[in-house]
mmCIF file of C-alpha atoms in Angstrom:
data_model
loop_
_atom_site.group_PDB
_atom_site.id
_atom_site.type_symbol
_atom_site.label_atom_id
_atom_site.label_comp_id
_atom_site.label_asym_id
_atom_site.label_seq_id
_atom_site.Cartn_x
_atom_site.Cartn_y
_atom_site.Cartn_z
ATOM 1 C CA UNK A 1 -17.670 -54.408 -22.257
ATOM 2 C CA UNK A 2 -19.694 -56.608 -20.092
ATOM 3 C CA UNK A 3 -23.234 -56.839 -20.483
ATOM 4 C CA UNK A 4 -25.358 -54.364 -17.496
ATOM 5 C CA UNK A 5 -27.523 -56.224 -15.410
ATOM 6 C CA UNK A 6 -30.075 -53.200 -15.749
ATOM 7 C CA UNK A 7 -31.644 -50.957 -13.653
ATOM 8 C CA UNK A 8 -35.374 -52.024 -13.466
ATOM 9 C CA UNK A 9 -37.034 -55.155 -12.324
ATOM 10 C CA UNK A 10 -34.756 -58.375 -12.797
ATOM 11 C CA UNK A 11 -35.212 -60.383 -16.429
ATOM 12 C CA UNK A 12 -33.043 -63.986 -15.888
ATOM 13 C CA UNK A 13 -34.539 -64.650 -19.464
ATOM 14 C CA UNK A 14 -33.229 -61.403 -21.218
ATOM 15 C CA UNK A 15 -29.662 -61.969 -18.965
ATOM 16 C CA UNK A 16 -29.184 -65.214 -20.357
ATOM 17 C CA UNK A 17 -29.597 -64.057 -23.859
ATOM 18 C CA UNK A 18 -27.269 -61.381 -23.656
ATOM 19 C CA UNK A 19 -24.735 -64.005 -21.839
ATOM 20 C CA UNK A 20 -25.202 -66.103 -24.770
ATOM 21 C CA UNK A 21 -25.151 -63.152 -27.283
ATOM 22 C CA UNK A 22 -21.574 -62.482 -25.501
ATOM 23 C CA UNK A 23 -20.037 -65.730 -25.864
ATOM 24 C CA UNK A 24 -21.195 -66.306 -29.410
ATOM 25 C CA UNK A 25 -19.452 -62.862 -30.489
ATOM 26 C CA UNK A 26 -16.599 -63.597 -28.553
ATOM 27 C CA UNK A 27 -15.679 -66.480 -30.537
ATOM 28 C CA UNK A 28 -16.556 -64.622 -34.073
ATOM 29 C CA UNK A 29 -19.866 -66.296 -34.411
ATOM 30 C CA UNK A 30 -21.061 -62.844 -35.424
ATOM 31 C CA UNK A 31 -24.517 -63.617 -37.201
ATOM 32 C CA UNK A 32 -25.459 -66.207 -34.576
ATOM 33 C CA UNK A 33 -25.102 -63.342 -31.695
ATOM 34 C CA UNK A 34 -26.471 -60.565 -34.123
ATOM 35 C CA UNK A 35 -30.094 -62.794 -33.632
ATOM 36 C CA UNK A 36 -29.188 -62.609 -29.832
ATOM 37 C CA UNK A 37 -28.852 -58.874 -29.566
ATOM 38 C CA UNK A 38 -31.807 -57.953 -31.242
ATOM 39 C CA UNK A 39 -33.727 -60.548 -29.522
ATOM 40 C CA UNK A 40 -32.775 -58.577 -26.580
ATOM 41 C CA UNK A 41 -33.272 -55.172 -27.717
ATOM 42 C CA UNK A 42 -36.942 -56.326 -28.992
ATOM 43 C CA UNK A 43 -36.949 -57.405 -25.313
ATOM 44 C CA UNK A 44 -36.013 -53.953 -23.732
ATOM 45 C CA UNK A 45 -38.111 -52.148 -25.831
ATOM 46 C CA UNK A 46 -40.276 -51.196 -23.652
ATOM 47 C CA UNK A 47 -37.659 -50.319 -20.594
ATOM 48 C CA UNK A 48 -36.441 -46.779 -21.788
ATOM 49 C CA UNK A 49 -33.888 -46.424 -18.354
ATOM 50 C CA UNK A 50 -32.592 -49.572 -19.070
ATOM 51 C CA UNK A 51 -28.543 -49.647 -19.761
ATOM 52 C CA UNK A 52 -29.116 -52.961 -21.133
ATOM 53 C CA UNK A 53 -31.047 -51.396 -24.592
ATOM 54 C CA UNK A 54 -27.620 -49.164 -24.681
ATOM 55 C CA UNK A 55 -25.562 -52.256 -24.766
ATOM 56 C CA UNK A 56 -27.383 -53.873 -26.953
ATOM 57 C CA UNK A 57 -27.504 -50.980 -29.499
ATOM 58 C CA UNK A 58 -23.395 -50.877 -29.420
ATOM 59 C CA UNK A 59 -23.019 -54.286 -29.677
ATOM 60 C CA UNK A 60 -25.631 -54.159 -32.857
ATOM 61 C CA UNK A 61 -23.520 -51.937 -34.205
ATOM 62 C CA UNK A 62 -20.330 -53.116 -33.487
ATOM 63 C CA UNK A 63 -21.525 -56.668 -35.324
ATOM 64 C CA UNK A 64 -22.947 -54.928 -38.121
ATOM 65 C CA UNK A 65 -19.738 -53.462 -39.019
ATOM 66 C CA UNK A 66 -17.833 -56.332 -38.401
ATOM 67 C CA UNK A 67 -20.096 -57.999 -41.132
ATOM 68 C CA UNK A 68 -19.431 -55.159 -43.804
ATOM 69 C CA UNK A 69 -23.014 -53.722 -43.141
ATOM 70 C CA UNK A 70 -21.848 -50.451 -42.662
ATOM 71 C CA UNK A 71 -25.028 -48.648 -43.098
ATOM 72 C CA UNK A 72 -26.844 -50.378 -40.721
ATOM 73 C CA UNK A 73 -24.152 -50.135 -38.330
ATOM 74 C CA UNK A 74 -24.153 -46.029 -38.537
ATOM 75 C CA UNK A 75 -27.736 -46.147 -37.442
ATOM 76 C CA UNK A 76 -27.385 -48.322 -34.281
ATOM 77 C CA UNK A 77 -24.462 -46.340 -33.183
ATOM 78 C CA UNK A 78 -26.804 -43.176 -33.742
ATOM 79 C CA UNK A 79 -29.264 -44.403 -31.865
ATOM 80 C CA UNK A 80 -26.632 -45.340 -29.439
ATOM 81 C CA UNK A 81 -25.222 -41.582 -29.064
ATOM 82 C CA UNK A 82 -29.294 -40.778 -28.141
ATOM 83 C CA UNK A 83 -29.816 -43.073 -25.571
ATOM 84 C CA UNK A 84 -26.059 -42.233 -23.959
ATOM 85 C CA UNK A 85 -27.284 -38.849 -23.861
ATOM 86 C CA UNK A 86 -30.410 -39.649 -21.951
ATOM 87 C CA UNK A 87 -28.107 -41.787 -19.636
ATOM 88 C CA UNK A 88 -25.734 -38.824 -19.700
ATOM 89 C CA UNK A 89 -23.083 -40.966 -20.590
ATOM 90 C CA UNK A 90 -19.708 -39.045 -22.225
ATOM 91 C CA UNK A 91 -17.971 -42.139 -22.217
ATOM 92 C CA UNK A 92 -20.993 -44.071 -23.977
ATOM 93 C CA UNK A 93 -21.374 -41.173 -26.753
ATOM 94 C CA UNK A 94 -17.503 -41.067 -26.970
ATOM 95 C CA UNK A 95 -17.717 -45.108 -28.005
ATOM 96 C CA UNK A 96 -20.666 -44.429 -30.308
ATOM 97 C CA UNK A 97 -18.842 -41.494 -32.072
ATOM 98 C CA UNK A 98 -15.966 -43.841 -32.941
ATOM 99 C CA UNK A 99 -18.231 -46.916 -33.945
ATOM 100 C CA UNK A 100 -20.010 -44.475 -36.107
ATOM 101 C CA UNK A 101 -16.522 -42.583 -37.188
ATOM 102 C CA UNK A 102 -15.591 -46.209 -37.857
ATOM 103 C CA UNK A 103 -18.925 -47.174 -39.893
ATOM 104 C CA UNK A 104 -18.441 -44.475 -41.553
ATOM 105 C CA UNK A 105 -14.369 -44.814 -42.399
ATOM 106 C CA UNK A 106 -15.361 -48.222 -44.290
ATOM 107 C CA UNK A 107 -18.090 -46.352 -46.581
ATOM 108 C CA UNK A 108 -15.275 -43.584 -47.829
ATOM 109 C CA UNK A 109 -16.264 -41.088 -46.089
ATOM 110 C CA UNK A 110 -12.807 -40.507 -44.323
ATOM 111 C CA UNK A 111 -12.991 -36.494 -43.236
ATOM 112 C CA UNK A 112 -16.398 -37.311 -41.153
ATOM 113 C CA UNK A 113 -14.853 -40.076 -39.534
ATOM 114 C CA UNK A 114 -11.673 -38.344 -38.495
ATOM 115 C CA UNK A 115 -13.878 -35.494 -37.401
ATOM 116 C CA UNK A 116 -15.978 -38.010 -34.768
ATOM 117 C CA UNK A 117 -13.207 -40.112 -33.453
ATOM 118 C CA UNK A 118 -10.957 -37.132 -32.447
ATOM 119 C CA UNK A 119 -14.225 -35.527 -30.443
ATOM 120 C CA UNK A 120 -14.237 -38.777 -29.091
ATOM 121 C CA UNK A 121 -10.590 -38.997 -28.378
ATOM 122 C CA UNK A 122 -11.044 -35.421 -26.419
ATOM 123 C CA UNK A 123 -14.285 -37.165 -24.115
ATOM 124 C CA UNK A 124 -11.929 -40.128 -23.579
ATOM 125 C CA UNK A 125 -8.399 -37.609 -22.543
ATOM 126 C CA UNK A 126 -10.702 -35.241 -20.132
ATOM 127 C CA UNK A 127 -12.227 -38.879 -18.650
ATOM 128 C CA UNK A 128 -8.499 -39.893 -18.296
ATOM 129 C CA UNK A 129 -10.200 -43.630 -20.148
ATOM 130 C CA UNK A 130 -6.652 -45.046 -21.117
ATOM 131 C CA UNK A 131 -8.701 -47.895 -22.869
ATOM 132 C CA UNK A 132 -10.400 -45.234 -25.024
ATOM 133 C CA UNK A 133 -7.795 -43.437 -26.450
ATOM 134 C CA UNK A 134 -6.555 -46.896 -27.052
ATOM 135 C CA UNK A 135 -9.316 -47.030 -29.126
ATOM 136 C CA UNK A 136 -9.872 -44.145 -30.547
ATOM 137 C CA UNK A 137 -6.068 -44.055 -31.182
ATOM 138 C CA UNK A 138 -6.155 -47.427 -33.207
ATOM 139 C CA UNK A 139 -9.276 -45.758 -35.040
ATOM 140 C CA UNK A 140 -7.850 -42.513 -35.861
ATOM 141 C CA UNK A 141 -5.050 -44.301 -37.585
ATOM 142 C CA UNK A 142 -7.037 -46.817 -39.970
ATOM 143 C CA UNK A 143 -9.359 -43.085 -41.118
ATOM 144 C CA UNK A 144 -5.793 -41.899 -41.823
ATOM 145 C CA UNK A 145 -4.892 -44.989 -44.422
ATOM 146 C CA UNK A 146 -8.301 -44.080 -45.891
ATOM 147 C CA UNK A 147 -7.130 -40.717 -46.358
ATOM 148 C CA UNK A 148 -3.972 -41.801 -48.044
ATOM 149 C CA UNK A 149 -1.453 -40.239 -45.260
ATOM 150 C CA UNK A 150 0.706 -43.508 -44.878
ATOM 151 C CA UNK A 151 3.065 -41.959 -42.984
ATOM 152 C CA UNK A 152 0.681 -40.698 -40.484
ATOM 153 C CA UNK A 153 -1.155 -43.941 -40.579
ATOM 154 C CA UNK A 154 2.283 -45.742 -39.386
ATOM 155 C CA UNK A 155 2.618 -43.195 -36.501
ATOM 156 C CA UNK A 156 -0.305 -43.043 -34.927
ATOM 157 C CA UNK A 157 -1.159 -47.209 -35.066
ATOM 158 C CA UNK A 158 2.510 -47.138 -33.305
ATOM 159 C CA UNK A 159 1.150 -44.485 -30.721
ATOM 160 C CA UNK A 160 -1.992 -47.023 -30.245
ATOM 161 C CA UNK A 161 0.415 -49.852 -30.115
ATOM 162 C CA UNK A 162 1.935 -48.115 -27.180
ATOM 163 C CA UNK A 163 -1.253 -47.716 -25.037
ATOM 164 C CA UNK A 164 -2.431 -51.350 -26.263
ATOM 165 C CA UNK A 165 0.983 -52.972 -24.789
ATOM 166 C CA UNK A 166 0.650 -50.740 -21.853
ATOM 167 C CA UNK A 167 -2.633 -51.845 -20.972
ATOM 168 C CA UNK A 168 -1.472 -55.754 -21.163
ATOM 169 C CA UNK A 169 -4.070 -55.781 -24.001
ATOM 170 C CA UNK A 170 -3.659 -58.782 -26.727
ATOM 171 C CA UNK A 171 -6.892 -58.003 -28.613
ATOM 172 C CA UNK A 172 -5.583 -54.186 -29.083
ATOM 173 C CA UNK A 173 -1.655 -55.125 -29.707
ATOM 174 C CA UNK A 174 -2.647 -57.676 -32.384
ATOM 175 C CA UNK A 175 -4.951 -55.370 -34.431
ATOM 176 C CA UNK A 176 -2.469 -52.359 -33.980
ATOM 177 C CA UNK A 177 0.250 -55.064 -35.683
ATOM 178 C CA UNK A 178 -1.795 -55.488 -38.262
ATOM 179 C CA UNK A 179 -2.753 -52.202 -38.873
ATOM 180 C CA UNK A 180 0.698 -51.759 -39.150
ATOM 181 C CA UNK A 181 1.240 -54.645 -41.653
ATOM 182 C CA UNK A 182 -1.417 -53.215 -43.961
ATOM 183 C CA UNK A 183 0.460 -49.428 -43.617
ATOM 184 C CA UNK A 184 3.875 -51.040 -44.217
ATOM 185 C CA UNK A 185 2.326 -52.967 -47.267
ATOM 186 C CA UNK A 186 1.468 -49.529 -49.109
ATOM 187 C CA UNK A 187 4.141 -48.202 -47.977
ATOM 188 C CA UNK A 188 6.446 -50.713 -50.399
ATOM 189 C CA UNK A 189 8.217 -52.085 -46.762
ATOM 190 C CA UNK A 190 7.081 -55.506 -47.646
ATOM 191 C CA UNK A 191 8.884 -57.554 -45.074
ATOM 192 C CA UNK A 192 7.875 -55.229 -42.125
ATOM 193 C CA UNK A 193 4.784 -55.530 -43.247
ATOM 194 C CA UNK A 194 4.930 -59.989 -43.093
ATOM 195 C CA UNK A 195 6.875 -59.293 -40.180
ATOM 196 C CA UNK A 196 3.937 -57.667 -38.656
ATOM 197 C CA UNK A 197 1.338 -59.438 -39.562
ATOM 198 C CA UNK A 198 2.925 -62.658 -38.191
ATOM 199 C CA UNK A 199 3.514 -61.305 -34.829
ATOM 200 C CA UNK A 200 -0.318 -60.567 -34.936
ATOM 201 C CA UNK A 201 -1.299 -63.894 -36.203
ATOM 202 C CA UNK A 202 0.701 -65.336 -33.554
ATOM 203 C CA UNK A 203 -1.145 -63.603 -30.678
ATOM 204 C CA UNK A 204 -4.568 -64.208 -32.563
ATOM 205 C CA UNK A 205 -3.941 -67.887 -32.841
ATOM 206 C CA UNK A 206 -2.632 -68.085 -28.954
ATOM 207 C CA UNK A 207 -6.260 -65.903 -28.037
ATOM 208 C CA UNK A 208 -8.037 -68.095 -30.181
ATOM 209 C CA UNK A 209 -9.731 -64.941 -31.862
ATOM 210 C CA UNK A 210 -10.709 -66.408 -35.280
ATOM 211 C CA UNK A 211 -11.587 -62.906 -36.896
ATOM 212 C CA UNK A 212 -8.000 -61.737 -35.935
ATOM 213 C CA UNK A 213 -6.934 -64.886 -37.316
ATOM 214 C CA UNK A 214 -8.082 -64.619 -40.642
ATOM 215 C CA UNK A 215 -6.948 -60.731 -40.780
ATOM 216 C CA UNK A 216 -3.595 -61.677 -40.265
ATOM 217 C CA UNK A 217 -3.946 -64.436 -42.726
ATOM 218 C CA UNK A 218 -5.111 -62.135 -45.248
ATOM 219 C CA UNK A 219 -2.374 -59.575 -44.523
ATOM 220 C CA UNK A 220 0.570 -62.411 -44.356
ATOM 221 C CA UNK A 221 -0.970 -63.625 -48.101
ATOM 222 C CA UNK A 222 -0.571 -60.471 -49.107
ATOM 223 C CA UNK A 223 2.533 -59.959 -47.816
ATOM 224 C CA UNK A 224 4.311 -62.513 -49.691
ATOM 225 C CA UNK A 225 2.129 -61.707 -52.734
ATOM 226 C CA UNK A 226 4.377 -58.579 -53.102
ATOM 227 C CA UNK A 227 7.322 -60.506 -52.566
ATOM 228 C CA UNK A 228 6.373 -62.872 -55.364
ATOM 229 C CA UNK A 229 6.325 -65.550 -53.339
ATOM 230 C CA UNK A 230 2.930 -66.874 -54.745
ATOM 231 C CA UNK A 231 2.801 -70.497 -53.368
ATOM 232 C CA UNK A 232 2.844 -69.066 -49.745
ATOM 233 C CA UNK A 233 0.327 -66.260 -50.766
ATOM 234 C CA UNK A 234 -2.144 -69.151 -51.780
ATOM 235 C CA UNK A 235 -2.362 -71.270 -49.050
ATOM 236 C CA UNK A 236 -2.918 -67.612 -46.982
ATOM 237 C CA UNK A 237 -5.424 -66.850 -48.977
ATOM 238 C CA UNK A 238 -7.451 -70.212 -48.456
ATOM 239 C CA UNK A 239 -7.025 -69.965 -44.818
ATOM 240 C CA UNK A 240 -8.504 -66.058 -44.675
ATOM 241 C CA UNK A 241 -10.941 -66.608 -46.826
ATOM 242 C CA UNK A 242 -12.289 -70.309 -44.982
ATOM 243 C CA UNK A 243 -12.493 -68.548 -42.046
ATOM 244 C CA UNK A 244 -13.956 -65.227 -43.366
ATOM 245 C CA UNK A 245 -16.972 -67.663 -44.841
ATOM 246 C CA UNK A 246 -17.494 -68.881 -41.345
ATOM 247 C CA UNK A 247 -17.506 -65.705 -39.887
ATOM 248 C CA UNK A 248 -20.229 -64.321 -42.492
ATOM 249 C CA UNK A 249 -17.769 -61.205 -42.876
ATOM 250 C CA UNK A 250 -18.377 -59.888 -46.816
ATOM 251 C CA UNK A 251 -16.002 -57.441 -46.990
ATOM 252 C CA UNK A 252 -13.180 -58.685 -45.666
ATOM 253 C CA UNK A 253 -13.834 -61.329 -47.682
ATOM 254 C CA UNK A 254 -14.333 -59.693 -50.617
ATOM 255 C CA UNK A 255 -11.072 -57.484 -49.874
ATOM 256 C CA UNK A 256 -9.182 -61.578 -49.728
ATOM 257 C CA UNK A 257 -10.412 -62.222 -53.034
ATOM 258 C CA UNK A 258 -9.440 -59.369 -54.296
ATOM 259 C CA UNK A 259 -5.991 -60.151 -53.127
ATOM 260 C CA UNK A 260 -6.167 -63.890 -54.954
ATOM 261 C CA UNK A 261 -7.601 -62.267 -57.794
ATOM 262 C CA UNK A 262 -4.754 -59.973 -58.318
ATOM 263 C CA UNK A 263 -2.043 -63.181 -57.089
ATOM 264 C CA UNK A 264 -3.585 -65.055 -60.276
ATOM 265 C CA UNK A 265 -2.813 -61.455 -62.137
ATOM 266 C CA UNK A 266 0.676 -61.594 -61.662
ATOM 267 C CA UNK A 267 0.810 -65.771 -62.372
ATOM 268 C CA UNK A 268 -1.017 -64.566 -65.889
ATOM 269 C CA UNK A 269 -4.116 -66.572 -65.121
ATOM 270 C CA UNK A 270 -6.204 -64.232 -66.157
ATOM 271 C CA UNK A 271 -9.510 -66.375 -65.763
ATOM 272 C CA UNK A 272 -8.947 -67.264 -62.256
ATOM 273 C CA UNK A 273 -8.113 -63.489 -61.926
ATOM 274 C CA UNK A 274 -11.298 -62.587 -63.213
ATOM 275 C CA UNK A 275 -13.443 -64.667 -61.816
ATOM 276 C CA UNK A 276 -12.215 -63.444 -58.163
ATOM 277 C CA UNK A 277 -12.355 -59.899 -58.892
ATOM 278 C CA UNK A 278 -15.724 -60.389 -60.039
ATOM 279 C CA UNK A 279 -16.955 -61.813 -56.894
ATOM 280 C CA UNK A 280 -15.259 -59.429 -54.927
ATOM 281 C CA UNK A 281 -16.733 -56.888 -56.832
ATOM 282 C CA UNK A 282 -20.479 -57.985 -55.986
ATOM 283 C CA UNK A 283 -19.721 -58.202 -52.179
ATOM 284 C CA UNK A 284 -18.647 -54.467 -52.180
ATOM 285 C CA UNK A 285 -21.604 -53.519 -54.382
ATOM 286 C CA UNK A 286 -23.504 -55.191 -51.503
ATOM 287 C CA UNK A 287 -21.292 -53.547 -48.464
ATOM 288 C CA UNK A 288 -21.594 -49.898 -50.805
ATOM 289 C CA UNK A 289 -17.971 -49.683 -49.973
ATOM 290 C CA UNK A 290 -16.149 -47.617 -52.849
ATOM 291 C CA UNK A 291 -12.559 -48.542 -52.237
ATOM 292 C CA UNK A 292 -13.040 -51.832 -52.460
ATOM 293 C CA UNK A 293 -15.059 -51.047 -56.087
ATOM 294 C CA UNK A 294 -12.090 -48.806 -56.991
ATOM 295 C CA UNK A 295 -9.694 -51.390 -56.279
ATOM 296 C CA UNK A 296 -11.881 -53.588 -58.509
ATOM 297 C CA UNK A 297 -12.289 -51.480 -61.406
ATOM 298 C CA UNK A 298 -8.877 -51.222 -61.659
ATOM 299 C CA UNK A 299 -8.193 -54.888 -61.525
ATOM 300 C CA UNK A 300 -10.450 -55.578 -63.989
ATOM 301 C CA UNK A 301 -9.502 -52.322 -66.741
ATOM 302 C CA UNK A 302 -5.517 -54.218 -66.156
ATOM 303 C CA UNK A 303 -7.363 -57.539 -67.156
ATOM 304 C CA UNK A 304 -8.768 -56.213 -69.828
ATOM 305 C CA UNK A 305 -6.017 -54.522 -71.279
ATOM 306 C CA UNK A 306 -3.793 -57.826 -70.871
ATOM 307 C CA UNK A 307 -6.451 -59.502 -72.625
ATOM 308 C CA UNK A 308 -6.666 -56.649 -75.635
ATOM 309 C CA UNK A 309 -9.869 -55.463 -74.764
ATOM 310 C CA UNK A 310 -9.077 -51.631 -74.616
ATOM 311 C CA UNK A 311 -12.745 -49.868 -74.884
ATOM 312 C CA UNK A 312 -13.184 -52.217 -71.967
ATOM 313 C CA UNK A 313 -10.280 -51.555 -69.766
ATOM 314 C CA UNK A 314 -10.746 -47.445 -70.588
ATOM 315 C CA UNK A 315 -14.046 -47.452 -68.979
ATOM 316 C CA UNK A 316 -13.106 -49.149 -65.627
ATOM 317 C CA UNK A 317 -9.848 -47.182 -65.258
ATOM 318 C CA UNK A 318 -11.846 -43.594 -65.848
ATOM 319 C CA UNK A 319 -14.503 -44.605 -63.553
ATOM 320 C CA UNK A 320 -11.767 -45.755 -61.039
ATOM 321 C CA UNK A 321 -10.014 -42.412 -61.317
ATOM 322 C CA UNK A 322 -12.942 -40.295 -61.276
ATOM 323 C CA UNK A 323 -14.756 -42.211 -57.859
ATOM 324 C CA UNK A 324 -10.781 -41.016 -56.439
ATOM 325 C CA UNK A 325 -10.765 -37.864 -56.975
ATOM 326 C CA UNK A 326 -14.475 -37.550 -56.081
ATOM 327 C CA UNK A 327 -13.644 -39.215 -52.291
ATOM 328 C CA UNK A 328 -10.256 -38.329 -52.205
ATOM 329 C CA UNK A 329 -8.641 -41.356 -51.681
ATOM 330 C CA UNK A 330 -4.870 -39.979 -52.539
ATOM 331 C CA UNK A 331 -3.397 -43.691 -52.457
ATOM 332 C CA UNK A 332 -5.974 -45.119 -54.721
ATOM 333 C CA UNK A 333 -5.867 -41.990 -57.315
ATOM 334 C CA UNK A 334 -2.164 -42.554 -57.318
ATOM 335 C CA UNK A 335 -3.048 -46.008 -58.656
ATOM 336 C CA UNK A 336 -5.377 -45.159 -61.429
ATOM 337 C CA UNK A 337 -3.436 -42.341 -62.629
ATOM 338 C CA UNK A 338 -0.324 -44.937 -62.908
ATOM 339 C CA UNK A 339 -2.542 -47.334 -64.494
ATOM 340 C CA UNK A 340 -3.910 -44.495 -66.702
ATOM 341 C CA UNK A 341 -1.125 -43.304 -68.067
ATOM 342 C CA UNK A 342 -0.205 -46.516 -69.192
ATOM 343 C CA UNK A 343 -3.120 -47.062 -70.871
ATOM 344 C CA UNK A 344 -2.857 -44.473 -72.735
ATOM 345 C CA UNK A 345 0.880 -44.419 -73.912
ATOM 346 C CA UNK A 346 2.572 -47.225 -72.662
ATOM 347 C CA UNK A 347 4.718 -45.564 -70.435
ATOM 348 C CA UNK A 348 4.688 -45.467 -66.202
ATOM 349 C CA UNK A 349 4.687 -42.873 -64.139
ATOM 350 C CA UNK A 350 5.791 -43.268 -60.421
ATOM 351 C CA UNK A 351 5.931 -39.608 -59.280
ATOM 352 C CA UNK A 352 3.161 -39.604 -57.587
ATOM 353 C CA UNK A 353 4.135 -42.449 -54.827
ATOM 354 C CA UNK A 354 7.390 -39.829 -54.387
ATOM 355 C CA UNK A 355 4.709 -37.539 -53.268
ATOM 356 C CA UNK A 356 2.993 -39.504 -51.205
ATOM 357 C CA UNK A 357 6.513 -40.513 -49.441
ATOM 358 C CA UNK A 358 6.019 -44.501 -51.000
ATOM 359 C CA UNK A 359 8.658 -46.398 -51.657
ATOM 360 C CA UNK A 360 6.603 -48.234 -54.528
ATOM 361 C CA UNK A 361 7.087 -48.362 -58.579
ATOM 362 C CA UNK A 362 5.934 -49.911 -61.376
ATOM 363 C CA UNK A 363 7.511 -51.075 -64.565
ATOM 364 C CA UNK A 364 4.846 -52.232 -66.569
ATOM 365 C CA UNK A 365 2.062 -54.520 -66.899
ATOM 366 C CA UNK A 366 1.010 -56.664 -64.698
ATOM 367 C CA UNK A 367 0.981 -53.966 -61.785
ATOM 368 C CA UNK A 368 1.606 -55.735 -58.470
ATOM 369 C CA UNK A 369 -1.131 -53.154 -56.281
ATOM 370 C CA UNK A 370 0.166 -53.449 -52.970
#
């Protein structure tokens, strides 16, 4: 979306800094243009009719969730909805519901979020916006991983893809592919899912988008992680997580160092493993996202039962299980209770990925966690 130029008096100054705020955001420089917007909206504040403060609101919120600050994404987008109304925007509420259906996907709370983007989805149909059900397409499917429907997830990024490739849109097709990769991944297709992501990282590089860049990166690290292919995983890793630091993204950085962590698992360096999981476990703290803590805790209870250190492992797996159940995160809970039952007599059961229609399965420890 294009910065307005406004409907009140003329503000070259104000313009400029939105132009600037643009550019900056377009190349992934998120916390430099996150200044620039709320210079602007500081700016506006005083021009209530001005479509400008409504841009500035959704791109506040758009850059706070690229960042992993969720929370403070949720309330720009609400404030975003108000102001549409005033304007009596549908398509401006519809792209607030799904930032805010999207803020709120990332913080667990998966049934809200699915609730908002498919109202959304509806303003976007009856406005025949191809671009937003695109969107709200692509959306609906990631709330659907959160969920733990993989299969659904697959479909509906693969409906998205559609529109995306329709529309001639790069941006769209390479974060439907790896939307896809990530699906695929959990699914246990692990070369669909590298096949995926490097398609994707292919278009990102060509675009030069450097966030999309270090997604795929991430994904195509992961990818070979679960095809034990560890050397290749590595030097994914260190790219994602290079240009994650640039970006000033947390929790997509924490989520790459998560994936090392559990790469240096499964090569039985359990330090290294550690140490990683650690870190990622402070940056979700800090983002209050509870997946990526789950994903953590059980990390850490498998370290600590390779290591011997059973009181230890026994209170990260129950709290892992228990924070599952409580936000019903069925791919997760299928996780702990795996890890769980091992834990507590050795043996592993993998009937609860038959369930959930994955083709994954464990034999023992170290668990490979997709």
């Amino acid at each position: 979306m294009k910065p307005p130029s406004g409907n009140s008096e003329k503000s070259p100054g104000l313009d400029n800094v939105l132009y600037e705020a643009e550019k900056l955001r377009e190349k992934s420089f998120y916390l430099q243009s996150l200044s620039l917007f709320k210079k602007a909206l500081t700016g506006l504040a005083t021009r209530r009719h001005d479509e400008r403060i409504l841009h500035c609101l959704l791109s506040l919120g758009d850059i706070y969730r690229m960042v992993g600050r969720f929370d403070l994404a949720a309330e720009r987008y609400l404030d975003a909805m108000e102001v549409s109304r005033r304007f009596k925007s549908r398509i401006r509420v519809a792209d607030a519901r799904v930032g805010l259906g999207l803020s709120l996907r990332a913080l667990g709370k998966w049934k809200d979020a699915i609730k908002l983007i498919l109202k959304a989805k509806e303003t976007y149909a009856g406005e025949s916006d191809k671009e937003g059900i695109a969107f709200a397409t692509w959306a609906e499917a990631g709330a659907l991983r959160i969920k733990g429907d993989i299969a659904g997830t697959i479909k509906t990024y693969r409906e998205a893809l559609a529109i995306f490739k329709s529309l001639k849109d790069t941006h769209g097709t390479g974060y439907c592919l790896c939307g896809l990769g990530g699906a695929s991944r959990i699914a246990g297709l692990f070369r669909d899912s590298l096949k995926y992501y490097t398609s994707a990282n292919k278009l990102f590089s060509s675009t030069g988008d450097s966030f999309g860049k270090a997604y795929s990166c991430c994904g195509i690290a992961n990818a070979h992680r679960m095809l034990n292919d560890y050397k290749t995983a590595f030097i994914y890793f260190s790219k994602a997580a290079g240009l994650y630091e640039k970006i000033g993204d947390k929790v997509s950085y924490a989520y790459t160092l998560w994936g090392l962590g559990t790469a240096y698992k499964m090569k039985d360096d359990l330090k290294n493993a550690g140490a990683n999981v650690n870190r990622a476990m402070r940056l979700f703290r800090e983002t209050k996202d509870p997946r990526g803590i789950v994903y953590c805790r059980l990390a850490l209870g498998e370290i600590a039962m390779l290591r011997g250190r059973n009181a230890v492992a026994g209170r990260h797996l129950a709290s892992a299980l228990d924070e599952t159940v409580e936000m019903g995160f069925a791919v997760e809970k299928c996780y702990a209770k795996t890890l769980m039952s091992f834990f507590l007599d050795k043996k592993v059961y993998n009937k609860c990925y038959n369930q959930l229609n994955l083709k994954l399965r464990f034999q023992g420890l170290p668990f490979n966690i997709p």
